[in-house]
Short mmCIF file of C-alpha atoms and ligand atoms in Angstrom, two decimals:
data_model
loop_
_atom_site.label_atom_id
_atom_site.label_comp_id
_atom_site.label_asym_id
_atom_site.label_seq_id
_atom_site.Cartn_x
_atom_site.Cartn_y
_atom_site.Cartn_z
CA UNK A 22 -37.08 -57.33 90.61
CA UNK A 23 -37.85 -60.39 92.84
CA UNK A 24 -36.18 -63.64 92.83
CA UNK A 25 -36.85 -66.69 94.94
CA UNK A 26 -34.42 -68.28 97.95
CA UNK A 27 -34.72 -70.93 99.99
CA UNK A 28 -33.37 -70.75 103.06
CA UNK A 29 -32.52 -74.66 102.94
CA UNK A 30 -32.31 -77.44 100.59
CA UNK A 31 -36.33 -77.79 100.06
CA UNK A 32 -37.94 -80.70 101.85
CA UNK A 33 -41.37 -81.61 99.97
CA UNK A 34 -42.74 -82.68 102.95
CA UNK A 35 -43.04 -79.52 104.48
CA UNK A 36 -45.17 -77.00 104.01
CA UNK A 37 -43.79 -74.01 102.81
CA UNK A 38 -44.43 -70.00 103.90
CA UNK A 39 -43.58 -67.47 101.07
CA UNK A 40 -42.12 -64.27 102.58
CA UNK A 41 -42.03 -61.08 100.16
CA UNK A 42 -39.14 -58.45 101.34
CA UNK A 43 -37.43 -55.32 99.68
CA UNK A 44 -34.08 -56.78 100.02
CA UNK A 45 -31.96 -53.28 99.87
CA UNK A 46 -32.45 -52.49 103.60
CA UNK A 47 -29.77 -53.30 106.08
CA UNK A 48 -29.91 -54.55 108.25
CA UNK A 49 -33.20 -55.21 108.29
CA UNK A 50 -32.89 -57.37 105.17
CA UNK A 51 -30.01 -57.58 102.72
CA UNK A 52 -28.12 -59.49 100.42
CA UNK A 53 -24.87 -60.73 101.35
CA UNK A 54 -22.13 -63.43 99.78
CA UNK A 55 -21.86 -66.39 102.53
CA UNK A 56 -20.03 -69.26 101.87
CA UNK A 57 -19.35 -68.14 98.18
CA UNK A 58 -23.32 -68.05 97.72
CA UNK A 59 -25.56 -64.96 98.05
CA UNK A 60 -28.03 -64.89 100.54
CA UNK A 61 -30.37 -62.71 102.02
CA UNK A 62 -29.65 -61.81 105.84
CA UNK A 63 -31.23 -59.29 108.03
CA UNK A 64 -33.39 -59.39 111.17
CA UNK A 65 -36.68 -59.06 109.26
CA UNK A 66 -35.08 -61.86 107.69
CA UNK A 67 -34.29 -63.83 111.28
CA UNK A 68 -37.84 -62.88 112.57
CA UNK A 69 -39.43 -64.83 109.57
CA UNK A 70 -37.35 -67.93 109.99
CA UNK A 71 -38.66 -67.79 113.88
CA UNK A 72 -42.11 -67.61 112.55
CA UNK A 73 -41.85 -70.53 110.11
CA UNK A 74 -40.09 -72.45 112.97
CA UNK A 75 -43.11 -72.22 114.85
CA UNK A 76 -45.41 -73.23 112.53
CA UNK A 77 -42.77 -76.10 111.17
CA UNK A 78 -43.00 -75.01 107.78
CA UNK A 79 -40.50 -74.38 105.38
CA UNK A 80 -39.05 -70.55 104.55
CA UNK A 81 -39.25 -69.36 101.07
CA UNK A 82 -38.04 -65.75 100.40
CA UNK A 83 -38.54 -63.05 97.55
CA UNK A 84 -37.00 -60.44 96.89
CA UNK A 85 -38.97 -57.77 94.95
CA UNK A 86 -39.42 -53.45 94.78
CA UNK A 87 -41.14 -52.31 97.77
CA UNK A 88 -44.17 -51.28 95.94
CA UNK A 89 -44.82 -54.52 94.83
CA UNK A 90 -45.48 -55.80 98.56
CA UNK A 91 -49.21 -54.87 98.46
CA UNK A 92 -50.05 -56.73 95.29
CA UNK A 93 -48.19 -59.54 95.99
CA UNK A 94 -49.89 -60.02 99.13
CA UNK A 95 -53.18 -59.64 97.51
CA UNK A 96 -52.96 -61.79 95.17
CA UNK A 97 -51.43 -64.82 97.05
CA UNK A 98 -47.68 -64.37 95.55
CA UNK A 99 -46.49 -64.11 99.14
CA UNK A 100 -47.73 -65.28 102.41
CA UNK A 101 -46.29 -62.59 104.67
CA UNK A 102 -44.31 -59.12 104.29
CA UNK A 103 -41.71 -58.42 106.04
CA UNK A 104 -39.78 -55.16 105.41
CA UNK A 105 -39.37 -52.41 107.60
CA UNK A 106 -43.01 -52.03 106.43
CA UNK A 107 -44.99 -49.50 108.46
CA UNK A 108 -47.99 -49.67 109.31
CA UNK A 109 -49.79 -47.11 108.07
CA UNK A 110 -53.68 -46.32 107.83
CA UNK A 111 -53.75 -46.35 103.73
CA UNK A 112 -52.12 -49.85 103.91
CA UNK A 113 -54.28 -50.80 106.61
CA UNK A 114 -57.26 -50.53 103.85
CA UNK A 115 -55.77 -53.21 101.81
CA UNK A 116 -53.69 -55.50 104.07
CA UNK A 117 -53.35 -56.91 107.70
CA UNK A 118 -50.55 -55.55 110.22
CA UNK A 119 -49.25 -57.70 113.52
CA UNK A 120 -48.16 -55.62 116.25
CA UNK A 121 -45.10 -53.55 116.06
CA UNK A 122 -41.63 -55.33 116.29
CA UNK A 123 -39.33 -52.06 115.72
CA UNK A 124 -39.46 -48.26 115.77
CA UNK A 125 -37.11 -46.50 113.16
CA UNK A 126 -36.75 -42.22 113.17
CA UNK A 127 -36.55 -40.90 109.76
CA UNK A 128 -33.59 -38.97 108.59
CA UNK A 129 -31.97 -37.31 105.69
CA UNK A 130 -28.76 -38.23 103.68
CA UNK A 131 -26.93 -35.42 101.69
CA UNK A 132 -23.13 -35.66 99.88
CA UNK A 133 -20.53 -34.38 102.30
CA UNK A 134 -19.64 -30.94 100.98
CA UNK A 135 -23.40 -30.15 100.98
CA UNK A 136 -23.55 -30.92 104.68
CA UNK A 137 -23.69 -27.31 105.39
CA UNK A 138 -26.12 -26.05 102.80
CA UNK A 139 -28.97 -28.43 103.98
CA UNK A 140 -29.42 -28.30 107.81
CA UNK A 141 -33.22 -27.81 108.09
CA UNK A 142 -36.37 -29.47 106.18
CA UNK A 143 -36.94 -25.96 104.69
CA UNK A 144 -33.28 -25.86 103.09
CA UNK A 145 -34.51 -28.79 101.16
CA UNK A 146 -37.46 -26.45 99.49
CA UNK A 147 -37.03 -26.56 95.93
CA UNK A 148 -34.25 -29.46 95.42
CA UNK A 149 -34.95 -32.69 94.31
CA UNK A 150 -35.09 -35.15 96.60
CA UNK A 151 -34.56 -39.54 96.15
CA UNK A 152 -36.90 -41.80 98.05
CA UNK A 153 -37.70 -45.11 97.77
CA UNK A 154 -41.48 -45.97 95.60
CA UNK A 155 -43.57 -46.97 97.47
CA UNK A 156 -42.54 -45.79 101.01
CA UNK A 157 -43.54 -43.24 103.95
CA UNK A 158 -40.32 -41.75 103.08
CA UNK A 159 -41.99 -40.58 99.72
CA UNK A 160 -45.40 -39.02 101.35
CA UNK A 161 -42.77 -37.20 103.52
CA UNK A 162 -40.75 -36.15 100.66
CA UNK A 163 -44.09 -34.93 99.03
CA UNK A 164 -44.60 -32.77 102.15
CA UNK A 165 -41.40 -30.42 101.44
CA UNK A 166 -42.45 -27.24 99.33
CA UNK A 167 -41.57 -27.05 95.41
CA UNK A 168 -39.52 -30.14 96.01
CA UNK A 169 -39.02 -32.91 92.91
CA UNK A 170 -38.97 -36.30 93.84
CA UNK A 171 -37.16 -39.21 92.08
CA UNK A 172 -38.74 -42.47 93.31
CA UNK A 173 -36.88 -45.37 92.74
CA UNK A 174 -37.58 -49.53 93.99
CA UNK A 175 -34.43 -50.03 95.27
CA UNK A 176 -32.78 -47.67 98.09
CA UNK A 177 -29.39 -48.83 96.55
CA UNK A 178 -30.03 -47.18 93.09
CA UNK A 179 -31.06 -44.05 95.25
CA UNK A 180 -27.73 -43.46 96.58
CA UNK A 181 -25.92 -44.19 93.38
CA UNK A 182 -28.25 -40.99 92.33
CA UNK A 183 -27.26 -38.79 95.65
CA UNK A 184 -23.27 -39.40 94.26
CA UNK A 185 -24.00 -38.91 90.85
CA UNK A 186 -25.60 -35.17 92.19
CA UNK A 187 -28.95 -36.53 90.44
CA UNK A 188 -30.87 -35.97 93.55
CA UNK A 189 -29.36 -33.31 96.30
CA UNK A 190 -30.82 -35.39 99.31
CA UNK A 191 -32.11 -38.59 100.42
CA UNK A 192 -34.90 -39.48 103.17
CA UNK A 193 -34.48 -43.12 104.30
CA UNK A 194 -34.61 -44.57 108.40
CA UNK A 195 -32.23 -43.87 110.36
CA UNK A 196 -30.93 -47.77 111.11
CA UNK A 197 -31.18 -48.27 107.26
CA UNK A 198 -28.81 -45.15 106.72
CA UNK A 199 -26.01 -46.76 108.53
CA UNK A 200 -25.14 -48.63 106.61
CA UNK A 201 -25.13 -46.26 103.42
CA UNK A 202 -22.80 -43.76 104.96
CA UNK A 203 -19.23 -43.66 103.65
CA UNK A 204 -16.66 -40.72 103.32
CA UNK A 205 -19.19 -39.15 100.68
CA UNK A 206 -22.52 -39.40 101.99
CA UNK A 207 -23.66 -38.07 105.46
CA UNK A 208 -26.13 -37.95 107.54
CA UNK A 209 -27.61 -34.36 107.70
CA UNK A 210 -29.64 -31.83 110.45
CA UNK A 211 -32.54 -31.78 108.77
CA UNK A 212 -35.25 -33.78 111.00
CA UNK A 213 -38.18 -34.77 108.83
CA UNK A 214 -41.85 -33.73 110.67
CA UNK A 215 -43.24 -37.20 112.31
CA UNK A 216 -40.45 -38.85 111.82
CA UNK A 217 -40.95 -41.80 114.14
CA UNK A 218 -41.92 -44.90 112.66
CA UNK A 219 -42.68 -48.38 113.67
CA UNK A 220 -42.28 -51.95 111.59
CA UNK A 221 -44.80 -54.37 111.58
CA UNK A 222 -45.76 -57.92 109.45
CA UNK A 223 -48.04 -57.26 106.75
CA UNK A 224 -50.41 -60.22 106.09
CA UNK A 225 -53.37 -60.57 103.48
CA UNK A 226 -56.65 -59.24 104.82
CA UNK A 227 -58.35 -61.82 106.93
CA UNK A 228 -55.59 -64.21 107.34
CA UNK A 229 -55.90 -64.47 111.39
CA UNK A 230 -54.44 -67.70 111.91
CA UNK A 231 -51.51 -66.84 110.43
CA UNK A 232 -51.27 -63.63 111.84
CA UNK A 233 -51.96 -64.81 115.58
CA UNK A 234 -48.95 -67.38 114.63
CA UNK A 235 -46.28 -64.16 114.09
CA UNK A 236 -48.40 -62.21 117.14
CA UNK A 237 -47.42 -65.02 119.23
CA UNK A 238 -43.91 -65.70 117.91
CA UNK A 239 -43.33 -61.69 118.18
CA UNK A 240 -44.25 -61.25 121.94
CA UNK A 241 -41.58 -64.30 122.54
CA UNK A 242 -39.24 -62.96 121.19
CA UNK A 243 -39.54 -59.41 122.80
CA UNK A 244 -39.80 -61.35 126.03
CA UNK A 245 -35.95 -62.18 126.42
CA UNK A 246 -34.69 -59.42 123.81
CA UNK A 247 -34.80 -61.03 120.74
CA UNK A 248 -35.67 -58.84 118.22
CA UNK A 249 -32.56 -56.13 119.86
CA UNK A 250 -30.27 -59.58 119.75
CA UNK A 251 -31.41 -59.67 116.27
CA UNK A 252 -30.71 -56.10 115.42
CA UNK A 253 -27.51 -56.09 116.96
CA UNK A 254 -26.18 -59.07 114.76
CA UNK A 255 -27.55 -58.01 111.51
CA UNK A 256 -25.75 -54.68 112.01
CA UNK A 257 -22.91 -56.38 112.12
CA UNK A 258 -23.28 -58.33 109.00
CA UNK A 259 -24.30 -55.55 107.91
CA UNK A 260 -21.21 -53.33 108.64
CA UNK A 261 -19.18 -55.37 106.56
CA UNK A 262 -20.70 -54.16 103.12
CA UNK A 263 -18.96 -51.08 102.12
CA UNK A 264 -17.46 -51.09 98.57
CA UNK A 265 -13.92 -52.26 98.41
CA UNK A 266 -12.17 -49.67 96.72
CA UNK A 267 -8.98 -51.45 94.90
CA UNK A 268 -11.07 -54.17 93.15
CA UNK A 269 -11.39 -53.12 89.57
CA UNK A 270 -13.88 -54.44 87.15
CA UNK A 271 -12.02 -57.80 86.16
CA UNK A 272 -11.56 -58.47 89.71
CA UNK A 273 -15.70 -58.14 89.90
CA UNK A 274 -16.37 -60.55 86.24
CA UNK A 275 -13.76 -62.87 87.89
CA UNK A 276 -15.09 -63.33 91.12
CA UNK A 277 -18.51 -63.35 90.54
CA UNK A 278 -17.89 -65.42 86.97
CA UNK A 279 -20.42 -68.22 88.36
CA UNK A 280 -23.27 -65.35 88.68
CA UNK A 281 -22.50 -64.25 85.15
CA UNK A 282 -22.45 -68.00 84.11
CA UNK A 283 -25.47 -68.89 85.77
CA UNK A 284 -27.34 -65.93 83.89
CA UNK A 285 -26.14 -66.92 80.46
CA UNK A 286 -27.12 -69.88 80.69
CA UNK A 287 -30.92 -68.22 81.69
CA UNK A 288 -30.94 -65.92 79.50
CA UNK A 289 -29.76 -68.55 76.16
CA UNK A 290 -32.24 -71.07 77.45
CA UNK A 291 -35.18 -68.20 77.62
CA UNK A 292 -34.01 -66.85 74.24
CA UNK A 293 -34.12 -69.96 72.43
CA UNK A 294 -37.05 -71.14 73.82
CA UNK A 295 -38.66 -67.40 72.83
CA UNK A 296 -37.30 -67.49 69.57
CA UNK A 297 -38.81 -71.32 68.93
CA UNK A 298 -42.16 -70.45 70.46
CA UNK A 299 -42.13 -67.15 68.95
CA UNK A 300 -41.51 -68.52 65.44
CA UNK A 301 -44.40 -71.23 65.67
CA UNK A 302 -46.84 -68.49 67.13
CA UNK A 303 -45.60 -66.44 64.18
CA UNK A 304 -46.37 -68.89 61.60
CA UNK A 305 -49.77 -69.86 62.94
CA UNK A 306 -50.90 -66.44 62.87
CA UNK A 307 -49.40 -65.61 59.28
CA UNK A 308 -51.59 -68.26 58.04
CA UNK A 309 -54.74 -67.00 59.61
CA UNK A 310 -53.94 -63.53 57.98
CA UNK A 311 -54.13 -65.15 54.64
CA UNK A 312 -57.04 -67.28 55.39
CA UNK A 313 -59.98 -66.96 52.80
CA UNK A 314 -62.14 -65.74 56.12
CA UNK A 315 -62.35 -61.97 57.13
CA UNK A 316 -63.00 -62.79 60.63
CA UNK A 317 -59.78 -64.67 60.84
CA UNK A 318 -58.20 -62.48 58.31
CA UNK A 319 -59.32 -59.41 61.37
CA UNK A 320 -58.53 -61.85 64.04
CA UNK A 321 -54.99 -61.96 63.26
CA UNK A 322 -54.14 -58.45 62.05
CA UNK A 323 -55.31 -56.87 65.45
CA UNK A 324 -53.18 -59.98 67.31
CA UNK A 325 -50.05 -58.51 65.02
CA UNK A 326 -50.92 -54.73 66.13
CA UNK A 327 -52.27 -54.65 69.85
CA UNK A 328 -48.75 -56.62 70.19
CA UNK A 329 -46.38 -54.09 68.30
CA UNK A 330 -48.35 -51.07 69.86
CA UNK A 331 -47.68 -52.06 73.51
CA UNK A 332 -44.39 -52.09 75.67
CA UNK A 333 -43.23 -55.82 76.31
CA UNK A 334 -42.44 -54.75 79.66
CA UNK A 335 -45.93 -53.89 79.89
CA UNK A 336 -47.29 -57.10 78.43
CA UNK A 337 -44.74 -58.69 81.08
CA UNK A 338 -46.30 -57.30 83.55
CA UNK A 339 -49.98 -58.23 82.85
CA UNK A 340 -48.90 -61.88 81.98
CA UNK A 341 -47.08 -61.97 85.70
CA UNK A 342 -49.25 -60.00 87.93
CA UNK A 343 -52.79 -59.54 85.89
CA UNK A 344 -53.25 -63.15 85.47
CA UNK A 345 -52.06 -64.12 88.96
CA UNK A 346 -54.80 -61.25 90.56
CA UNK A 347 -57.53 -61.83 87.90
CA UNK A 348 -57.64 -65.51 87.13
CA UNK A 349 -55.16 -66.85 90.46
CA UNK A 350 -52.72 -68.47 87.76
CA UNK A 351 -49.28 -67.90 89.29
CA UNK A 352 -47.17 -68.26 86.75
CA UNK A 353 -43.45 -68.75 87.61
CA UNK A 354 -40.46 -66.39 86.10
CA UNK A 355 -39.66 -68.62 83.69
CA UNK A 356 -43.00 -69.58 82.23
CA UNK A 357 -44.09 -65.64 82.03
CA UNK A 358 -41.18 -64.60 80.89
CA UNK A 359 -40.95 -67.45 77.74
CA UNK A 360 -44.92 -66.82 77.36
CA UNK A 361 -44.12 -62.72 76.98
CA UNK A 362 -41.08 -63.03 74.72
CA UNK A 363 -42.87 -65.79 72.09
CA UNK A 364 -46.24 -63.66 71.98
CA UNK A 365 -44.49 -60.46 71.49
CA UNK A 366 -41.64 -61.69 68.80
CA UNK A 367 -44.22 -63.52 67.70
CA UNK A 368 -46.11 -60.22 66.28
CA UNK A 369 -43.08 -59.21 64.32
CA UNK A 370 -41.94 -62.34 63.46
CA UNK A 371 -45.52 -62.50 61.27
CA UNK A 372 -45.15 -59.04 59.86
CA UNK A 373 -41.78 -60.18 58.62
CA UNK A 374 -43.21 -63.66 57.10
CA UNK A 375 -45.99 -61.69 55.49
CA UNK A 376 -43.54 -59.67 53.77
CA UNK A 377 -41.57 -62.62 52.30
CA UNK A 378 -44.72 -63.95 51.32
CA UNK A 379 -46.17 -60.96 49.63
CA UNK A 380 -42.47 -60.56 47.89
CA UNK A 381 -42.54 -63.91 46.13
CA UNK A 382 -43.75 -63.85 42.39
CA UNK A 383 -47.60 -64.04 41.87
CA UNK A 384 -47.04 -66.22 38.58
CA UNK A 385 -45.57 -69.08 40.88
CA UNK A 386 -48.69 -69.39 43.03
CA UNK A 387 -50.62 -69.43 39.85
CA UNK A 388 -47.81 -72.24 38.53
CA UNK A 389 -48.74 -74.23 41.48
CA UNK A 390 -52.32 -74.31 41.15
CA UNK A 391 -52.50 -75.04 37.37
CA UNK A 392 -49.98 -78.15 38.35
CA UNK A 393 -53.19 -79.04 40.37
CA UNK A 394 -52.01 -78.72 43.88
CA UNK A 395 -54.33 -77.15 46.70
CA UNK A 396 -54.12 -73.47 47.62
CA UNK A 397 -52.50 -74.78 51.12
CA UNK A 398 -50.15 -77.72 49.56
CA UNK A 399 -48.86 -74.64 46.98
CA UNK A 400 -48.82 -72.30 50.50
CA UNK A 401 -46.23 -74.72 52.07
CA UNK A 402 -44.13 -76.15 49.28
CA UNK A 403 -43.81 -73.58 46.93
CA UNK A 404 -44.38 -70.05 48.45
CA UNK A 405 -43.15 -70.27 52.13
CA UNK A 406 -39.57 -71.86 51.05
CA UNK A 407 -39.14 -69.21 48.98
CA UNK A 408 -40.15 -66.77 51.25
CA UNK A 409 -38.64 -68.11 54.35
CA UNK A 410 -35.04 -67.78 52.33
CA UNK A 411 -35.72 -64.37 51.64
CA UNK A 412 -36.48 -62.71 55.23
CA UNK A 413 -33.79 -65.22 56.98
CA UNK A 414 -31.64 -62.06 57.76
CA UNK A 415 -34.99 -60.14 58.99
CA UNK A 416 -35.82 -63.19 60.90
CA UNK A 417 -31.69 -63.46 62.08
CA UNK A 418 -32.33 -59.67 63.21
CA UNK A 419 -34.98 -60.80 65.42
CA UNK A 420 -33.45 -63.51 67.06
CA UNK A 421 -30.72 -60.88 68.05
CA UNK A 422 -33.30 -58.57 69.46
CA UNK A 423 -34.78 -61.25 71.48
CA UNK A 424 -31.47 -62.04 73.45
CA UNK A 425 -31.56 -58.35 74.31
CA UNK A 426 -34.79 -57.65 75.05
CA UNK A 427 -34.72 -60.95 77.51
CA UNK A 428 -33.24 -58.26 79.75
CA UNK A 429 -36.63 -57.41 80.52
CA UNK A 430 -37.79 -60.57 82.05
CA UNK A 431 -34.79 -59.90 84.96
CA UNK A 432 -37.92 -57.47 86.66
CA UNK A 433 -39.62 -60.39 87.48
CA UNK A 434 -37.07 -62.61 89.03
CA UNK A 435 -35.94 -64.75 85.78
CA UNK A 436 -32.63 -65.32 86.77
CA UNK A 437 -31.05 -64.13 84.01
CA UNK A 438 -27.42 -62.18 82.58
CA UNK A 439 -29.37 -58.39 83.84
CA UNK A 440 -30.72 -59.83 86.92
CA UNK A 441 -27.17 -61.22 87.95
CA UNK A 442 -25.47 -57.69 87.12
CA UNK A 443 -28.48 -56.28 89.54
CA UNK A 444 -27.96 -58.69 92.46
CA UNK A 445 -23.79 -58.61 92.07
CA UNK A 446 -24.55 -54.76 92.45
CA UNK A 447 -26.79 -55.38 95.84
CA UNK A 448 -23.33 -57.33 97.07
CA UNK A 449 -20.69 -55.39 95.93
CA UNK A 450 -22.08 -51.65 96.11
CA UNK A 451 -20.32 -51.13 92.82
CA UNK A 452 -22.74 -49.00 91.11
CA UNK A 453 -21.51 -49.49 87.22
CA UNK A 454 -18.88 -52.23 86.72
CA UNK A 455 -21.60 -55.08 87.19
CA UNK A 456 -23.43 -53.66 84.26
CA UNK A 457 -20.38 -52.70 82.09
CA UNK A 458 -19.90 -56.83 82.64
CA UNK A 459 -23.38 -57.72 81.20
CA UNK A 460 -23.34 -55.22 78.57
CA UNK A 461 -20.12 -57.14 77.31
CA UNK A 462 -21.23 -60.18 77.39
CA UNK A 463 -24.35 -59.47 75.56
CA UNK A 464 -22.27 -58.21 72.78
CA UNK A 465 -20.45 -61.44 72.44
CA UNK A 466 -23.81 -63.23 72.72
CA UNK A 467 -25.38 -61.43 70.04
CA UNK A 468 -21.80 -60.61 68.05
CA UNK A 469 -21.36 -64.38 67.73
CA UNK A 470 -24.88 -65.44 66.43
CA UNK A 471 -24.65 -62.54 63.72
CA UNK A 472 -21.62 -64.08 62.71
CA UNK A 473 -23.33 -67.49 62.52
CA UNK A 474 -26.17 -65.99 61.19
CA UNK A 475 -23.80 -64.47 58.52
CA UNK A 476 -22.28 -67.71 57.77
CA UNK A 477 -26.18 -69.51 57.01
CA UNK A 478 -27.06 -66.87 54.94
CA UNK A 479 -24.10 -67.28 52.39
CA UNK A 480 -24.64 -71.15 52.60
CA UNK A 481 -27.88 -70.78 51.44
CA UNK A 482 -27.51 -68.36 48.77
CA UNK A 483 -24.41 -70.25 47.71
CA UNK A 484 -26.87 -72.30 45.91
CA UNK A 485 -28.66 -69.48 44.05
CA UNK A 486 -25.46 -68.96 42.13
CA UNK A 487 -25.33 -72.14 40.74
N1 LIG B 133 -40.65 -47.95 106.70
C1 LIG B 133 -40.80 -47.45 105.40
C2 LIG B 133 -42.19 -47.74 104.87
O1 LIG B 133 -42.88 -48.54 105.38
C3 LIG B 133 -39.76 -47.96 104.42
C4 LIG B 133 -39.62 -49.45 104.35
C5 LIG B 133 -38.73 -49.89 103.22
N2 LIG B 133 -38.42 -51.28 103.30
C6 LIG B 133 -37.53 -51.92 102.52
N3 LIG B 133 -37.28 -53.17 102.72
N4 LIG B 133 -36.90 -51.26 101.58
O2 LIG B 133 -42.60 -47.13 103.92
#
């Protein structure tokens, strides 16, 4: 998941540094409702606000999985990391580090009544044990005997596992783990080998004039304390983000109704333009299939197939990321996401229009062209009419998939219905309400344009009973 903040209104003028942060890690860097808005906070988040102040350039953050730091480095997505990241040897092959601005100790998180069960690393033999993709924390993990790992992007959705007794222990820093620890979870004995770890600013390789910028800017800050000033107060912003038990789920779709608003009105304006798109592409590629050329005839089938064979979330990801590392076309959210959902309901939307087609009578093509009209003037005012009316409620079907499978785009920072239930669930802590929300108002999304749907479809055939 990333999404884009500013941290002010954005002046054109200014030049802008893109930071890329995990945003599940307080207090390093977290989300957090100020002023009625949701912002990111943290110290990472403080340190790369110095570092834009000193090169007078404006601070643009997102918020993505931790794994996706490395990529999005590499190919120019994001100007800087910073994220608790450490700086390890394997990273070092593929990025740039400045010098250490924190050291962290690793430690391991376990539900309360299992406090006493795990109190060495060789109790945790054999469980199965949450980390976050991407991290040290997993190569540790990997280190205890027999052990299964569930690696997940956000440390968030890790502790919702440890409660739900899907993993039996969690290995996360120790300053991070703070702010995770509530009557139910606990910190346990168990020391993980190594377990100190430093933090340091991940640049793209080469990039030394940026990185002498945030060398410099560190070393002030460590000069009169900063970086423990900066600690210190994100701790306490961060202390304030435990779960508040006697809010229920309306409280939660009433309070963060502009969220859910905002989202709808992403996800209708990504549908629609997917479905339009989509529909077009559709077409187009319906009429090469029936083309008099084999080539074309080819060209078209193995469009329809390569796009029904592979996972949208896949083709998602090569529009977003593949394009952006192979060809350096940074697409934004929005354009991916509308370019994803036309080309892949595009590929069904033709194998439903061929099936119209194919189910109208042969005898009226042959009607057409003994009237004397072209094989293409017969093709679009006698056969696709009649075969458009016929697969309306296959085509109906598909919008309503589309508004579902939008949900999709939310991994890549669209801002849509999903990706508001996933950030409201960064704020709150509430691990299923924010969901149960979008899940309802999906329903009444899709419930209502059925019911529209319904109403076109008996309109239409109204006039086949006259
Ligand atoms: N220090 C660890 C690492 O580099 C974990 C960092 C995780 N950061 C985050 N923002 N979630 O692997």
């Amino acid at each position: 998941m990333s999404s884009v903040y500013a941290t002010d209104a954005v002046d054109n003028s200014k030049k802008t540094l893109v930071l890329g942060t995990s945003a599940d890690f307080p207090p390093y860097e977290f989300h957090k409702t100020i002023d009625g808005k949701d912002q990111i906070v943290g110290f990472d988040i403080e340190i790369a606000k110095a570092i834009a102040k000193k090169m007078d350039a404006e601070l643009v953050i997102e918020d993505m999985g931790f794994d996706s730091m490395l990529p999005a480095l590499q190919s120019g997505r994001v100007d800087l990391v910073i994220s608790g990241m450490t700086p390890t040897e394997e990273r070092r092959q593929s990025i740039d580090f400045s010098d250490p601005y924190y050291k962290a100790r690793q430690v391991v998180l376990v539900r309360s009544e299992d406090s006493d069960k795990y109190q060495t690393m060789t109790d945790l033999e054999g469980t199965t044990i949450g980390v976050q993709k991407g991290s040290i924390q997993e190569e540790i993990a990997l280190g205890v005997k027999n052990a299964s790992l569930v690696s997940l992007d956000k440390i968030g959705d890790i502790v919702l596992q440890l409660e739900t007794k899907r993993v039996d222990a969690l290995i996360v820093e120790d300053t991070v783990a703070k702010g995770y620890l509530n009557d139910k979870i606990v910190l346990s004995d168990a020391v993980p080998m190594d377990s100190e770890s430093e933090a340091a600013i991940g640049v793209a390789k080469g990039n030394t004039e940026l990185l002498n910028v945030i060398n410099a800017t560190l070393a002030e800050l460590k000069q009169d304390d900063g970086i423990t000033k900066m600690v210190e107060e994100a701790s306490f912003l961060a202390s304030g983000n435990a779960p508040d038990k006697d809010r229920n789920i309306f409280d939660i779709a009433y309070e963060y109704r502009h969220y859910y608003a905002k989202g709808i009105g992403y996800t209708l304006m990504l549908s629609a333009l997917g479905v339009i798109f989509g529909f077009l592409i559709g077409l187009i590629i319906t009429l090469i299939r029936m083309s008099g050329m084999r080539v074309l005839r080819w060209i078209g089938t193995a469009y329809v197939e390569v796009l029904r064979g592979t996972p949208m979330l896949v083709q998602l990801m090569i529009i977003h990321y593949g394009l952006a590392l192979v060809f350096g076309v940074n697409l934004s959210p929005l354009q991916s996401g509308v370019i994803t959902l036309s080309i892949n309901s595009s590929a069904y939307l033709a194998e439903i229009f061929r099936a119209g087609i194919q189910g109208v009578d042969k005898g009226q093509m042959e009607a057409a062209r003994s009237l004397g009209m072209t094989r293409s003037a017969a093709l679009r005012h006698i056969i696709l009419p009649q075969a458009l009316k016929t697969v309306l409620p296959a085509i109906g079907n598909e919008f309503i998939t589309i508004i579902k499978e939008s949900s999709i785009i939310s991994v890549i920072g669209m801002a849509d219905i999903m990706y508001q239930a996933n950030a409201i669930r960064n704020i709150t802590y509430e691990g299923l309400s924010p969901y149960i929300i979008a899940a309802a108002i999906y329903f009444i999304l899709t419930f209502m344009l059925s019911k529209l749907l319904g109403l076109f479809e008996r309109k239409l055939s109204a006039s086949d009973k006259r």
